[in-house]
PDB file of C-alpha atoms in Angstrom:
ATOM      1  CA  MET A 338       8.397  -2.057  -4.861  1.00 58.00           C
ATOM      2  CA  SER A 339       5.735  -4.527  -4.880  1.00 76.00           C
ATOM      3  CA  ILE A 340       3.936  -5.587  -1.671  1.00 74.00           C
ATOM      4  CA  LEU A 341       5.361  -8.995  -2.468  1.00 72.00           C
ATOM      5  CA  GLN A 342       8.915  -7.711  -2.256  1.00 80.00           C
ATOM      6  CA  ASP A 343       8.308  -5.825   0.715  1.00 79.00           C
ATOM      7  CA  ILE A 344       6.871  -8.644   2.806  1.00 79.00           C
ATOM      8  CA  TYR A 345       9.606 -10.624   1.707  1.00 78.00           C
ATOM      9  CA  THR A 346      12.277  -8.134   3.074  1.00 84.00           C
ATOM     10  CA  ASP A 347      10.310  -7.614   5.943  1.00 83.00           C
ATOM     11  CA  GLN A 348       9.605  -3.790   5.250  1.00 83.00           C
ATOM     12  CA  TYR A 349       5.750  -4.164   4.978  1.00 79.00           C
ATOM     13  CA  SER A 350       3.718  -3.007   7.787  1.00 75.00           C
ATOM     14  CA  PRO A 351       0.227  -3.390   7.868  1.00 72.00           C
ATOM     15  CA  LEU A 352      -0.506  -0.949  10.702  1.00 67.00           C
ATOM     16  CA  GLU A 353       0.967   1.826   8.711  1.00 64.00           C
ATOM     17  CA  THR A 354      -1.841   1.354   5.850  1.00 65.00           C
ATOM     18  CA  GLN A 355      -4.677   0.689   8.410  1.00 71.00           C
ATOM     19  CA  PRO A 356      -7.242   3.675   8.299  1.00 77.00           C
ATOM     20  CA  LYS A 357      -7.443   5.392  11.617  1.00 80.00           C
ATOM     21  CA  PRO A 358     -10.979   6.020  13.201  1.00 82.00           C
ATOM     22  CA  PRO A 359     -12.359   9.405  13.059  1.00 91.00           C
ATOM     23  CA  GLU A 360     -11.566  11.716  15.911  1.00 93.00           C
ATOM     24  CA  LYS A 361     -15.220  12.264  16.686  1.00 95.00           C
ATOM     25  CA  LEU A 362     -15.721   8.606  17.084  1.00 92.00           C
ATOM     26  CA  ARG A 363     -12.866   7.966  19.334  1.00 91.00           C
ATOM     27  CA  ALA A 364     -13.954  11.020  21.706  1.00 94.00           C
ATOM     28  CA  GLU A 365     -17.198   9.352  21.904  1.00 95.00           C
ATOM     29  CA  ILE A 366     -15.855   5.831  23.074  1.00 91.00           C
ATOM     30  CA  TYR A 367     -13.308   7.457  25.448  1.00 91.00           C
ATOM     31  CA  SER A 368     -16.400   9.595  26.887  1.00 94.00           C
ATOM     32  CA  LEU A 369     -18.191   6.503  27.326  1.00 93.00           C
ATOM     33  CA  PHE A 370     -15.618   4.613  28.862  1.00 91.00           C
ATOM     34  CA  GLU A 371     -14.947   7.372  31.411  1.00 94.00           C
ATOM     35  CA  LYS A 372     -18.949   7.192  32.089  1.00 95.00           C
ATOM     36  CA  ILE A 373     -18.616   3.490  32.866  1.00 93.00           C
ATOM     37  CA  GLU A 374     -15.269   4.199  34.845  1.00 94.00           C
ATOM     38  CA  GLU A 375     -17.357   6.561  36.826  1.00 95.00           C
ATOM     39  CA  GLU A 376     -20.635   4.469  37.313  1.00 95.00           C
ATOM     40  CA  MET A 377     -19.487   0.987  37.553  1.00 95.00           C
ATOM     41  CA  GLY A 378     -15.388   1.595  38.981  1.00 96.00           C
ATOM     42  CA  ARG A 379     -12.134   2.001  37.416  1.00 94.00           C
ATOM     43  CA  GLU A 380     -11.844  -1.910  38.129  1.00 96.00           C
ATOM     44  CA  PHE A 381     -14.960  -3.235  36.229  1.00 95.00           C
ATOM     45  CA  ALA A 382     -14.134  -0.620  33.418  1.00 93.00           C
ATOM     46  CA  GLU A 383     -10.543  -1.901  32.975  1.00 94.00           C
ATOM     47  CA  LYS A 384     -11.606  -5.568  32.906  1.00 95.00           C
ATOM     48  CA  TYR A 385     -14.207  -4.563  30.195  1.00 93.00           C
ATOM     49  CA  TRP A 386     -11.860  -2.557  27.861  1.00 93.00           C
ATOM     50  CA  ASN A 387      -9.504  -5.510  28.218  1.00 95.00           C
ATOM     51  CA  CYS A 388     -12.209  -7.980  27.083  1.00 95.00           C
ATOM     52  CA  LEU A 389     -13.090  -5.273  23.969  1.00 93.00           C
ATOM     53  CA  CYS A 390      -9.418  -5.336  23.245  1.00 93.00           C
ATOM     54  CA  ASP A 391      -9.019  -9.000  23.240  1.00 95.00           C
ATOM     55  CA  GLU A 392     -12.356  -9.163  20.706  1.00 95.00           C
ATOM     56  CA  GLU A 393     -10.628  -6.717  18.668  1.00 91.00           C
ATOM     57  CA  ASN A 394      -7.385  -8.545  18.359  1.00 91.00           C
ATOM     58  CA  PHE A 395      -9.296 -11.748  17.715  1.00 94.00           C
ATOM     59  CA  LEU A 396     -11.590 -10.561  14.898  1.00 92.00           C
ATOM     60  CA  ASN A 397      -8.179  -8.894  13.380  1.00 87.00           C
ATOM     61  CA  TYR A 398      -6.833 -12.063  13.141  1.00 90.00           C
ATOM     62  CA  ALA A 399      -9.559 -13.883  11.828  1.00 90.00           C
ATOM     63  CA  SER A 400      -9.898 -10.933   9.306  1.00 88.00           C
ATOM     64  CA  PHE A 401      -5.935 -11.294   8.380  1.00 85.00           C
ATOM     65  CA  ARG A 402      -6.288 -14.930   8.127  1.00 89.00           C
ATOM     66  CA  GLU A 403      -9.409 -15.246   5.864  1.00 90.00           C
ATOM     67  CA  GLY A 404      -7.571 -12.291   3.762  1.00 86.00           C
ATOM     68  CA  PHE A 405      -4.518 -14.424   3.642  1.00 88.00           C
ATOM     69  CA  ARG A 406      -6.477 -17.684   2.683  1.00 88.00           C
ATOM     70  CA  LEU A 407      -8.450 -15.646   0.196  1.00 86.00           C
ATOM     71  CA  GLY A 408      -4.906 -14.489  -1.325  1.00 86.00           C
ATOM     72  CA  VAL A 409      -3.464 -18.021  -1.756  1.00 88.00           C
ATOM     73  CA  SER A 410      -6.842 -19.582  -3.457  1.00 87.00           C
ATOM     74  CA  LEU A 411      -6.543 -16.386  -5.960  1.00 83.00           C
ATOM     75  CA  MET A 412      -2.918 -17.158  -6.597  1.00 84.00           C
ATOM     76  CA  THR A 413      -3.649 -21.096  -6.934  1.00 86.00           C
ATOM     77  CA  GLU A 414      -6.264 -20.295  -9.369  1.00 82.00           C
ATOM     78  CA  LEU A 415      -3.832 -18.383 -11.354  1.00 75.00           C
ATOM     79  CA  LEU A 416      -1.420 -21.491 -11.961  1.00 76.00           C
TER      80      LEU A 416
END
């Protein structure tokens, strides 16, 4: 089945195709977060983490939007 058919039939999931970060990097991030939590307190660490997540969500959406725009531009060139 093509990707277009998968999208149309609601069977495409970009989450399944996204690469996962290396385990070493994930461990390093969580280790750093724990240090921040110890030094600055849990409330600050959670607010900081939430801000990082919001930023990541925004960047992911911006990348998706740009990719969609590129795909549409490429398709219109074919016409």
